[in-house]
Coordinates of C-alpha atoms in Angstrom, one line a residue:
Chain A
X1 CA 22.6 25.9 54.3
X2 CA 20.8 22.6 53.2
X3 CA 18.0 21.7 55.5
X4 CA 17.6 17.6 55.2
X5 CA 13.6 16.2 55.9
X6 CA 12.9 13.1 56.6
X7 CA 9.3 12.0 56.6
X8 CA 8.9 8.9 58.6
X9 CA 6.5 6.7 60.4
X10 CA 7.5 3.6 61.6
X11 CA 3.9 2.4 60.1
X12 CA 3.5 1.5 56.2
X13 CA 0.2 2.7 54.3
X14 CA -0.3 6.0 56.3
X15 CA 1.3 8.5 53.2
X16 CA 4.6 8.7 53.7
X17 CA 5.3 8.6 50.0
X18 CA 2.5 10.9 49.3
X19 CA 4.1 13.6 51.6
X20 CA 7.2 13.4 50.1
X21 CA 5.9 14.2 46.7
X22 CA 3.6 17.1 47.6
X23 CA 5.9 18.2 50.2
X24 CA 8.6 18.1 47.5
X25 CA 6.5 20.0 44.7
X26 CA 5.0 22.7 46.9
X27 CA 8.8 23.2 48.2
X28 CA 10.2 23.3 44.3
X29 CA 7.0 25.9 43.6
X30 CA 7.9 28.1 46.5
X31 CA 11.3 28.9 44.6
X32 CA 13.5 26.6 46.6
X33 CA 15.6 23.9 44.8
X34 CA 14.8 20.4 46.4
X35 CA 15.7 17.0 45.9
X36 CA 13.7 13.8 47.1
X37 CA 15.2 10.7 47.6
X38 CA 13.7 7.1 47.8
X39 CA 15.1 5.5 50.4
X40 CA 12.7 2.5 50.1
X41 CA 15.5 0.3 48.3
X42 CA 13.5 -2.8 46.9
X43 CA 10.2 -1.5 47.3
X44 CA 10.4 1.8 45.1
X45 CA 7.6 3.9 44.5
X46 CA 7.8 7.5 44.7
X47 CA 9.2 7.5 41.3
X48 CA 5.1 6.0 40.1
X49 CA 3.5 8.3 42.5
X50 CA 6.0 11.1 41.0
X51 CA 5.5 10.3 37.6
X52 CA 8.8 9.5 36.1
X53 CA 8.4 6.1 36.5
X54 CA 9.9 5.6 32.6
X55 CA 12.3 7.9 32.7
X56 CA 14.3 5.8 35.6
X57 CA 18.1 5.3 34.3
X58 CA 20.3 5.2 37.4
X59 CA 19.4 5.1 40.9
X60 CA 20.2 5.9 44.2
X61 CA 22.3 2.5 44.5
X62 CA 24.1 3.4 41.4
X63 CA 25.4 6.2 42.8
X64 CA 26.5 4.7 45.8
X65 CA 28.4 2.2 44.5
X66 CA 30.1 4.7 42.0
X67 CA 28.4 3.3 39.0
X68 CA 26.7 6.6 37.8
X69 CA 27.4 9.9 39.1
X70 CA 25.0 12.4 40.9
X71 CA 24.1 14.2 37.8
X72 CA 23.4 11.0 35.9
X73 CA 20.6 9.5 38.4
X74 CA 19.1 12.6 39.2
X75 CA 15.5 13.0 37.5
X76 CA 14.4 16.3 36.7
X77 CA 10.4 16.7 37.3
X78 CA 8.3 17.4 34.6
X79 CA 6.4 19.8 36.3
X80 CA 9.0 21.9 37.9
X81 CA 12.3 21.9 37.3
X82 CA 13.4 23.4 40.7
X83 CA 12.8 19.5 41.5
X84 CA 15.2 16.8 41.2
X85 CA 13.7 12.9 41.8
X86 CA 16.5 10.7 43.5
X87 CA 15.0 7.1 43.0
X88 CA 15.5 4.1 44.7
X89 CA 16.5 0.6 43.3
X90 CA 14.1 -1.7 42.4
X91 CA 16.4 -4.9 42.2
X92 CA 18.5 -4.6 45.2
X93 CA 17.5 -4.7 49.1
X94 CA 18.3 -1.9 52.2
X95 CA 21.8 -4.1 52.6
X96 CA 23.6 -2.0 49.8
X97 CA 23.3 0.7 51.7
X98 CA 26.2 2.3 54.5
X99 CA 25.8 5.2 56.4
X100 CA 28.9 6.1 55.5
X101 CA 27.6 6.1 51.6
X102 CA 24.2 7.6 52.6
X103 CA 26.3 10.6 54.3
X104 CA 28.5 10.9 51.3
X105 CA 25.8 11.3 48.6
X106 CA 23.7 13.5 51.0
X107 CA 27.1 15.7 51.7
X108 CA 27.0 16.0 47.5
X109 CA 23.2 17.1 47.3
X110 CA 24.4 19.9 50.3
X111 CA 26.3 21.8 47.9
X112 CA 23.5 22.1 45.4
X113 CA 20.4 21.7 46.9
X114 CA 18.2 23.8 50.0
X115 CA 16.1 21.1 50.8
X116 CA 16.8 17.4 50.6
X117 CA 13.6 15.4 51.4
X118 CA 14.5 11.3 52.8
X119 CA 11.1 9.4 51.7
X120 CA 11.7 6.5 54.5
X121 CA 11.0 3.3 53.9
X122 CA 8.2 1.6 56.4
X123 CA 9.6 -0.2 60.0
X124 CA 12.7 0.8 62.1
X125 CA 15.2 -1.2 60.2
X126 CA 18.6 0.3 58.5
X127 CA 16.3 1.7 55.3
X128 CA 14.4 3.5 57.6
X129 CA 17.1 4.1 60.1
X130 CA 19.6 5.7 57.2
X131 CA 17.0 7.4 55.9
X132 CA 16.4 9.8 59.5
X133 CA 20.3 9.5 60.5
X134 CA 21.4 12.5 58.6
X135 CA 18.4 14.5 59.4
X136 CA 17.5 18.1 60.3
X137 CA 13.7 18.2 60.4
X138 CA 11.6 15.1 60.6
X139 CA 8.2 14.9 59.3
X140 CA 6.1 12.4 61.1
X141 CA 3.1 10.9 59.2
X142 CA 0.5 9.3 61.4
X143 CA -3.0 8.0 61.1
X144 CA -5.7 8.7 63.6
X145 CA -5.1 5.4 65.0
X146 CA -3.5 3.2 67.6
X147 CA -1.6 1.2 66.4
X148 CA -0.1 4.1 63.4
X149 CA 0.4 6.5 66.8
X150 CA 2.5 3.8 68.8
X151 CA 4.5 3.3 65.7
X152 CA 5.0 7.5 65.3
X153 CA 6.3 7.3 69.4
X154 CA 8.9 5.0 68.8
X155 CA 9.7 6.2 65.6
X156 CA 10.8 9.5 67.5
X157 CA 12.1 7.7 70.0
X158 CA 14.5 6.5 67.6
X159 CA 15.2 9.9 66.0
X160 CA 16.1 11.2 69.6
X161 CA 18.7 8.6 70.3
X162 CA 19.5 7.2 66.8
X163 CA 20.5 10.3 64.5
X164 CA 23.7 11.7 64.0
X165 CA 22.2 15.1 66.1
X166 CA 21.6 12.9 69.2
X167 CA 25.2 11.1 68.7
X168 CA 27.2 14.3 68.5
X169 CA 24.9 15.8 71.3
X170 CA 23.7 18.6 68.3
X171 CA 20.8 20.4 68.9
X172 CA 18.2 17.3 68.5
X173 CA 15.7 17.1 65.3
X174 CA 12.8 19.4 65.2
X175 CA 9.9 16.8 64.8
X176 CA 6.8 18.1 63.1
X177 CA 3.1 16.2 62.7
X178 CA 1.0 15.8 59.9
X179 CA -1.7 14.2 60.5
X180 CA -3.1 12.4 57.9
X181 CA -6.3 10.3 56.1
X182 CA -8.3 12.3 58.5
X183 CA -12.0 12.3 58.6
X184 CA -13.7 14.3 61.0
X185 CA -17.1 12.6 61.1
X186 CA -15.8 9.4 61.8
X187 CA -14.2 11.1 64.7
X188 CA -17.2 12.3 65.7
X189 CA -19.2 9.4 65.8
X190 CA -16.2 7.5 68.0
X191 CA -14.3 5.7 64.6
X192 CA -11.8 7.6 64.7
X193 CA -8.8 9.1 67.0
X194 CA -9.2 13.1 67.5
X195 CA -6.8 15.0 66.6
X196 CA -6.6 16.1 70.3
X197 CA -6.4 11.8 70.7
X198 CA -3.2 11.7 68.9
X199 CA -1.6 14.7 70.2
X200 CA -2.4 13.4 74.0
X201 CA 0.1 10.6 73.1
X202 CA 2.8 12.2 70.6
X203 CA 2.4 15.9 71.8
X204 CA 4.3 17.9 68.5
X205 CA 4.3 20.5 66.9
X206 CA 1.2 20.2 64.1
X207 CA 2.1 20.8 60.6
X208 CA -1.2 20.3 59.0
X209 CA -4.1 18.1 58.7
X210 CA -4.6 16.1 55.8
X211 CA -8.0 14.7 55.4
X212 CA -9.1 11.4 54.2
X213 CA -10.2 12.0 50.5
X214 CA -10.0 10.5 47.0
X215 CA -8.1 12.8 44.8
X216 CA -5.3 11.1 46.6
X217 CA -5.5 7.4 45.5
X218 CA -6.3 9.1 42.2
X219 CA -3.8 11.3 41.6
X220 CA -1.1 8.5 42.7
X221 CA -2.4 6.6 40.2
X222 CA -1.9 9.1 37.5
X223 CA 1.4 9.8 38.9
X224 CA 0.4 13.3 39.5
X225 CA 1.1 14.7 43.0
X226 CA -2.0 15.5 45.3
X227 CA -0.5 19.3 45.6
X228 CA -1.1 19.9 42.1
X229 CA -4.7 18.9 42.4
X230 CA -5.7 22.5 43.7
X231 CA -9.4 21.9 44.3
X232 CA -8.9 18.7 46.1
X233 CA -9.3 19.5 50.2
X234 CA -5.7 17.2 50.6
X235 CA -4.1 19.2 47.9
X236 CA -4.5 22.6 49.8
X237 CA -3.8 20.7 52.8
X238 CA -0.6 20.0 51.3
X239 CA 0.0 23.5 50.4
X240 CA -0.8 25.1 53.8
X241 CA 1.7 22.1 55.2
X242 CA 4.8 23.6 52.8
X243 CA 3.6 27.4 53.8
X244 CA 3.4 26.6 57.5
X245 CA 6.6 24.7 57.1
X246 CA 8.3 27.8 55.7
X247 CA 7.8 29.7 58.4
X248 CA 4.0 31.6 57.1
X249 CA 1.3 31.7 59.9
X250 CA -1.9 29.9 58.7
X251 CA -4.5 28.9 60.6
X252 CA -5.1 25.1 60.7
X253 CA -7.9 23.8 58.1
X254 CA -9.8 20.3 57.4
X255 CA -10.2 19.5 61.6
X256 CA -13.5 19.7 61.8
X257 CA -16.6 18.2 59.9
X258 CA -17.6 20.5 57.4
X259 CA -20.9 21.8 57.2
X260 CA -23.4 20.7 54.6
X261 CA -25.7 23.2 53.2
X262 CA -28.7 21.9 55.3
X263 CA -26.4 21.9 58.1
X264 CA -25.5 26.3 57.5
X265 CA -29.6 26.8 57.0
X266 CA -30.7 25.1 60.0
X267 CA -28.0 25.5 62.4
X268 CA -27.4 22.0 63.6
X269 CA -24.2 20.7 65.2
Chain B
X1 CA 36.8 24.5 132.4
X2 CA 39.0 26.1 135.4
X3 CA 39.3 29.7 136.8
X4 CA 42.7 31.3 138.6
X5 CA 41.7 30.9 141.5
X6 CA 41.8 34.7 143.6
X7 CA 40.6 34.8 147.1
X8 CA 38.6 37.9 148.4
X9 CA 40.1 38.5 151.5
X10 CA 37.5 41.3 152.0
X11 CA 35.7 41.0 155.6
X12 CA 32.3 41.2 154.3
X13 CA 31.4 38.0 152.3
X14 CA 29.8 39.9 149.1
X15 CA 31.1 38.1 146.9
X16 CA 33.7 35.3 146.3
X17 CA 35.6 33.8 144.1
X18 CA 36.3 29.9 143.7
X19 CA 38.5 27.3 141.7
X20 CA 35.9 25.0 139.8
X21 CA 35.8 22.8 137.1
X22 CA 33.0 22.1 135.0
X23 CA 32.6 19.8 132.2
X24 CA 31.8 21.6 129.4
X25 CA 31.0 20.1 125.9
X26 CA 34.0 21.2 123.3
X27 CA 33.1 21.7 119.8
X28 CA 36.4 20.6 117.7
X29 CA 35.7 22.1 114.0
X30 CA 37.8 19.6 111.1
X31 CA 36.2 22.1 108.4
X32 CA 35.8 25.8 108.0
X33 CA 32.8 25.3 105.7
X34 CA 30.2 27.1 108.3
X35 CA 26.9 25.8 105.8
X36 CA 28.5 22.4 106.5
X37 CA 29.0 23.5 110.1
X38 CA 25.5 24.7 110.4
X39 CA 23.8 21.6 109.0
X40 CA 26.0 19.2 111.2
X41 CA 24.9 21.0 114.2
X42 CA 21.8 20.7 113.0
X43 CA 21.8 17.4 112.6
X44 CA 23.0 16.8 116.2
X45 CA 20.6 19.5 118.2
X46 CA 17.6 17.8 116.0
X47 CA 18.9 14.3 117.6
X48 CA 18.9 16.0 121.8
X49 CA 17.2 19.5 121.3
X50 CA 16.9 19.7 125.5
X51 CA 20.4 18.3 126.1
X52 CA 22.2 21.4 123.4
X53 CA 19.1 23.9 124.1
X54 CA 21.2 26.9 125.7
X55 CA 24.4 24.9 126.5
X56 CA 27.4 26.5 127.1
X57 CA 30.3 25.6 124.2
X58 CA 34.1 26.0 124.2
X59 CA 35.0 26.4 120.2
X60 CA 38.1 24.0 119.9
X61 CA 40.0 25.7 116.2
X62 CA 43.4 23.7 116.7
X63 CA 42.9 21.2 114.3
X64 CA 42.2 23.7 111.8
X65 CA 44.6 26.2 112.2
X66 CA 47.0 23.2 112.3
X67 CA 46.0 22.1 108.9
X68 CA 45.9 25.9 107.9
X69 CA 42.3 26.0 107.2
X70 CA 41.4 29.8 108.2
X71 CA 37.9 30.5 110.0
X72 CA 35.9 33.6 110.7
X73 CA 35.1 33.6 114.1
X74 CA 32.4 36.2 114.4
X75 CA 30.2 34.8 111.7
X76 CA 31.3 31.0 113.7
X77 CA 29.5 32.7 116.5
X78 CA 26.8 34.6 115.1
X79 CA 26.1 31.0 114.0
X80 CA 26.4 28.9 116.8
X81 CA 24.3 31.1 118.9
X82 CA 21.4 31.2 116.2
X83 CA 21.4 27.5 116.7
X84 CA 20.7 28.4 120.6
X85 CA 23.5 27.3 121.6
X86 CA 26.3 29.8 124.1
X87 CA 30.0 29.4 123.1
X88 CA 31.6 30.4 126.8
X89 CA 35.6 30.7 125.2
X90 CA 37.6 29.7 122.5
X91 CA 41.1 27.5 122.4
X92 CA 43.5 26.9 119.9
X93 CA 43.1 29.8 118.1
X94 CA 45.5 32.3 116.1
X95 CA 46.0 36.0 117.6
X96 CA 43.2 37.0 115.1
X97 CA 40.4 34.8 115.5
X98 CA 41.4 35.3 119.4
X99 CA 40.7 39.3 118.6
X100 CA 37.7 38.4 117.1
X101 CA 36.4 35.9 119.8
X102 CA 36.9 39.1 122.8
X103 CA 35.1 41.3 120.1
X104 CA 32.0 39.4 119.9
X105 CA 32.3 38.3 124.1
X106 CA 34.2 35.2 124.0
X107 CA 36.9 34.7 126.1
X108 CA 40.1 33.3 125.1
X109 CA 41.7 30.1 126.8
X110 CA 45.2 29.0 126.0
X111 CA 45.5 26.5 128.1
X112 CA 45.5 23.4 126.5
X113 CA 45.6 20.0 127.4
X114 CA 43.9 17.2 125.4
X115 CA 45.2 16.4 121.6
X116 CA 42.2 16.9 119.6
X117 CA 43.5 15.1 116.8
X118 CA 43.3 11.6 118.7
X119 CA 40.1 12.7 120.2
X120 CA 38.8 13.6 116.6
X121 CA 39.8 10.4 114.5
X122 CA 37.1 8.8 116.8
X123 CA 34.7 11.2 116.9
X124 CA 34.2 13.6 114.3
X125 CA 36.6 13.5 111.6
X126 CA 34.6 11.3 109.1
X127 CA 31.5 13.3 110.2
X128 CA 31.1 16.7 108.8
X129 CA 31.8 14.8 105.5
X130 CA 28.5 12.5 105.9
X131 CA 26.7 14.8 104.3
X132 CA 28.0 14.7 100.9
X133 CA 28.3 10.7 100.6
X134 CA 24.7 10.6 101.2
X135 CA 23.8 13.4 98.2
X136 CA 23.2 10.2 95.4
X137 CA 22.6 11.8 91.9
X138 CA 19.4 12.7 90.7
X139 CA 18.6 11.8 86.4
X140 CA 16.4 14.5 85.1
X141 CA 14.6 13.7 81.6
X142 CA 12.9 16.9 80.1
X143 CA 12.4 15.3 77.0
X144 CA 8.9 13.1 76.5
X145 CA 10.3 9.3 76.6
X146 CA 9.0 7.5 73.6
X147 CA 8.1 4.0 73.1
X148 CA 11.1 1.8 73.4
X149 CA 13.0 3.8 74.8
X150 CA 14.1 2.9 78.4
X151 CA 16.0 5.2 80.7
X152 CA 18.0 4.1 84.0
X153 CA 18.8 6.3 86.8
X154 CA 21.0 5.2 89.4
X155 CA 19.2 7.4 92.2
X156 CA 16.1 9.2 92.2
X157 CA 14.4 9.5 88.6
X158 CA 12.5 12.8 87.3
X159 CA 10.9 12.8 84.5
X160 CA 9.1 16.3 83.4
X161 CA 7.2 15.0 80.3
X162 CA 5.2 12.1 78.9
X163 CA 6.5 8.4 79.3
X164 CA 4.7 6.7 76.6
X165 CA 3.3 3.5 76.3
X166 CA 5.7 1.1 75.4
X167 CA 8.7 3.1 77.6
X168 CA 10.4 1.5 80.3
X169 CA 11.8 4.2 83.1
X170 CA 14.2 2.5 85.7
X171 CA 15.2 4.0 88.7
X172 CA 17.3 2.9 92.2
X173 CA 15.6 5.7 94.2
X174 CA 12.5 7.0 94.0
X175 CA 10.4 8.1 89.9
X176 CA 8.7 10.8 89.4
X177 CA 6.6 11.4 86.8
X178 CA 5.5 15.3 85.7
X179 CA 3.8 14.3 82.9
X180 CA 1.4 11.0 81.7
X181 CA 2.8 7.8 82.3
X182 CA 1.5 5.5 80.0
X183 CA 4.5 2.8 80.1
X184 CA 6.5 1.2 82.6
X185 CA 7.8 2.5 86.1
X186 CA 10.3 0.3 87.9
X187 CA 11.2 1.9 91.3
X188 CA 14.4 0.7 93.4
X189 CA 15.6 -2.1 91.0
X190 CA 17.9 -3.2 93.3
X191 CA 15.7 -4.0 95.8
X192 CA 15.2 -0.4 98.0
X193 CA 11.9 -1.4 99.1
X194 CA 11.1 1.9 100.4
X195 CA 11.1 3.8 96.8
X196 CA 8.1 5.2 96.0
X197 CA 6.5 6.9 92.5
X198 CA 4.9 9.6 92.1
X199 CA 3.0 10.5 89.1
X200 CA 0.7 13.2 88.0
X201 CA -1.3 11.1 85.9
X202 CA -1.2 7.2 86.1
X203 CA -2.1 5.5 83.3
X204 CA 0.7 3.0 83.1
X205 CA 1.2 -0.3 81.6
X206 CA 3.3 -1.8 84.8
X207 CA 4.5 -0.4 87.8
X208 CA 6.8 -2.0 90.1
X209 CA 8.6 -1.5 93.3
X210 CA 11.7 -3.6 94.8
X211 CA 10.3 -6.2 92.0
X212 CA 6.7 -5.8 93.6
X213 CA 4.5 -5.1 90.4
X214 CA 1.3 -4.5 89.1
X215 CA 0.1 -4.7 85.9
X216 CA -2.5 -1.9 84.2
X217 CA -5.4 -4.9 84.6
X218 CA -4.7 -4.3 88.3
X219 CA -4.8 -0.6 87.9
X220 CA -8.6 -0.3 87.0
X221 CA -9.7 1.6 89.8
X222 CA -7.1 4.5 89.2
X223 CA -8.7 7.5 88.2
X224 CA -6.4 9.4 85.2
X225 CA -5.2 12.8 85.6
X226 CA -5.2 12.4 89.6
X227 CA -1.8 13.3 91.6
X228 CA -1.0 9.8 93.4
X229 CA 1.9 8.3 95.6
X230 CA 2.8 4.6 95.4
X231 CA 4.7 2.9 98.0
X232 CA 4.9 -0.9 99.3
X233 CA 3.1 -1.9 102.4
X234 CA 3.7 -5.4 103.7
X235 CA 4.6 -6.5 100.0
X236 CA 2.0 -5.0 98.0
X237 CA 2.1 -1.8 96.1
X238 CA -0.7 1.1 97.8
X239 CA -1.6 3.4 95.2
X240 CA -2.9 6.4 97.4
X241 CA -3.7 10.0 96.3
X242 CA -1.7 12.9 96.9

């Protein structure tokens, strides 16, 4: 049976994009066939931070309005071709979308497909609000701060009333955290929310810990996923998120300020 | 309550027997519920505990044998006289409860004289049914209540996770709050100014009673993670510890 993910925020900027990609990949490595769709209509990006930027035909609008078929706007990725891309339109806005046309495409991926990942568009409009209304699991991006952790609680406020579980009275989404952009030493010195902070406020269970770091902004520019970048701290971040998703038991990393080498010689906190 | 009257025409005055009447209190039963029974009586001994303590009791059962409603006398008893009270005989009942009554020392009396059912319609009839018009339904939320949500309860409110900031929890009765509140708490909407909240760790935006409010500014002298009670006193909400 398809499991549908939708990662969501309610706040733009914190990675929500970036997740899907990773998430995506280390899903499509793990031997599971997975599709991720853009449901940023307007504003698309995953396709740049994916990498098939030129090899956009059709999109997800097409499809909905019966201009392309499924098979025609689906974008195999170059990496792994247990990984379809589903992108978004550039040149249209949230408007040409229905729930009634999201459901229909998403009932088509079912039949093909074990996970279907919804990249959600930023706010709590119908983008966003189409984009969780169909789904299982819900992956909630926040950013160790306050204003990125209101917007997470209302965001699952809205997944608890809004989705098409809490309509029919189904058993309601399963709501995960990741936690990401972390830096542990600006928690330390008081800059930043603890992880302990956030969880106060959103209590969930915690997928993973992404910390802050630079191999992200560069591999979205080089339309490479971050989870491909092995030696990059978010990169295995990424990877322990997919295992721990998938049911493996690993013990959470990138929480704590890592020692320097000065720090391991002489001890100090 | 009378006795046949026999006269001892025995000599030696040891003992005599005499016509009397005595007012006894009658206990006419409209349910055969004995829970509902129990806490009724309850209710009443709680109001006069010296006027019922010990006092005699004729068990009245025509009303409901009329509308068939069938009733163990021996457990009847075995309550009535936990409550301390001495049922002395029993009227209006069928041959079976009247076996039952002489089993556990009751005596029968089958004279009868007063129609219960007029007596009843003003005193007890709406009565034993008090009880459930006054049970008003409780909301439980197990769920953590997330900002912008808002949650209404026509009576009392409970709430056994988080209310976020930015949540708005509305209640008739009484809220309470298991978990942090860090939003709004609105007790007795409609103006019950004796609602109260209680919360296990206030650290909320607003609270409010009967429209009587405070805003988290006001709230500075609250310590977090503290079990307190709020309730209005002369108009203003007193936040006190539990």
């Amino acid at each position: 049976m398809a499991r549908i993910i939708v990662v969501t925020s309610g706040k733009g900027g914190v990675g929500k994009t970036t997740t899907s990609a990773s998430i995506a990949i280390g899903l499509a490595k793990k031997g599971h066939k997975t599709v991720v769709i853009d449901f940023d209509v307007g504003l698309r990006n995953l396709d740049l931070i994916m990498g098939c930027e030129r090899r956009v035909v059709y999109d997800f609008i097409n499809v909905i309005n019966g201009e392309a078929t499924l098979n025609q706007a689906l974008i195999r990725d170059k990496n792994c071709n247990l990984l379809y891309i589903l992108p978004a339109s550039q040149t249209r806005d949230k408007d040409a979308l229905s729930q009634e046309s999201v459901g229909k495409v998403l009932d088509e991926l079912k039949k093909d497909f074990e996970y279907i990942i919804c990249d959600s568009p930023a706010g709590i409009e119908k983008g966003a609000q189409l984009a969780m209304y169909f789904a299982d699991d819900a992956f909630i991006v926040t950013n160790p701060e306050v204003s990125s952790v209101r917007d997470s609680d209302r965001m699952l406020g809205i997944l608890s009333s809004k989705s098409r579980r809490a309509e029919q009275n189904e058993e309601p989404i399963k709501e995960y955290l990741l936690l990401s952009r972390y830096a542990p030493n600006r928690v330390k010195s008081g800059d930043m929310l603890s992880l302990n902070d956030v969880q106060g406020i959103l209590s969930l269970e915690l997928l993973g810990v992404v910390p802050e770091s630079n191999s992200v902004l560069n591999a979205s520019n080089a339309g490479i996923p971050v989870i491909l970048d092995e030696k990059s701290d978010a990169g295995q971040a990424y990877a322990d998120i997919v295992d721990r998703y998938l049911g493996e038991n690993k013990p959470h990393r990138f929480i704590d300020e890592k020692k320097g080498l000065l720090g391991i010689l002489f001890g100090s906190k | 309550m009378s006795t046949d009257s026999q006269k001892n025409a025995d000599h030696s005055p040891i003992l005599e027997f005499k016509s009397s009447t005595f007012s006894v209190p009658v206990l006419i039963l409209a349910t055969n519920k004995l829970i509902a029974i129990e806490k009724q009586l309850q209710k009443k001994i709680y109001l006069a505990p010296d006027f019922f303590k010990n006092s005699p009791l004729v068990l009245d059962l025509q009303y409901l044998n009329k509308n068939n409603l069938d009733i163990d006398v021996t457990n009847l008893t075995h309550l009535i006289r936990r409550l301390d009270l001495l049922p002395i005989g029993i009227r209006g009942g069928t041959a079976q409860q009247n076996q039952q009554a002489l089993k556990v020392g009751i005596p029968v009396h089958f004279g009868y004289s007063v129609n219960p059912l007029s007596k009843m319609k003003k005193q007890e009839i709406a009565k034993p049914k008090a009880p459930e018009v006054e049970t008003i339904p409780t909301t439980i939320i197990t769920r953590p209540v997330r900002s912008g949500q808002r949650i209404y309860a026509s009576g009392d409110l409970i709430i056994l996770a988080q209310v976020s900031p930015g949540a708005e929890v509305l209640a008739e009765g009484n809220i309470h709050v298991y978990g942090s509140l860090r939003g709004r708490a609105l007790a007795g909407v409609v103006g019950n100014t004796d609602a109260r909240i209680f919360c296990s760790d206030l650290q909320a935006e607003l609270i409010s009673i009967a429209g009587n409010y405070k805003i988290s500014e006001n709230l500075d002298g609250v310590v977090p993670h503290q079990l307190v009670q709020i309730y209005l006193q002369n108009h203003t909400l007193v936040i006190k510890d539990i």
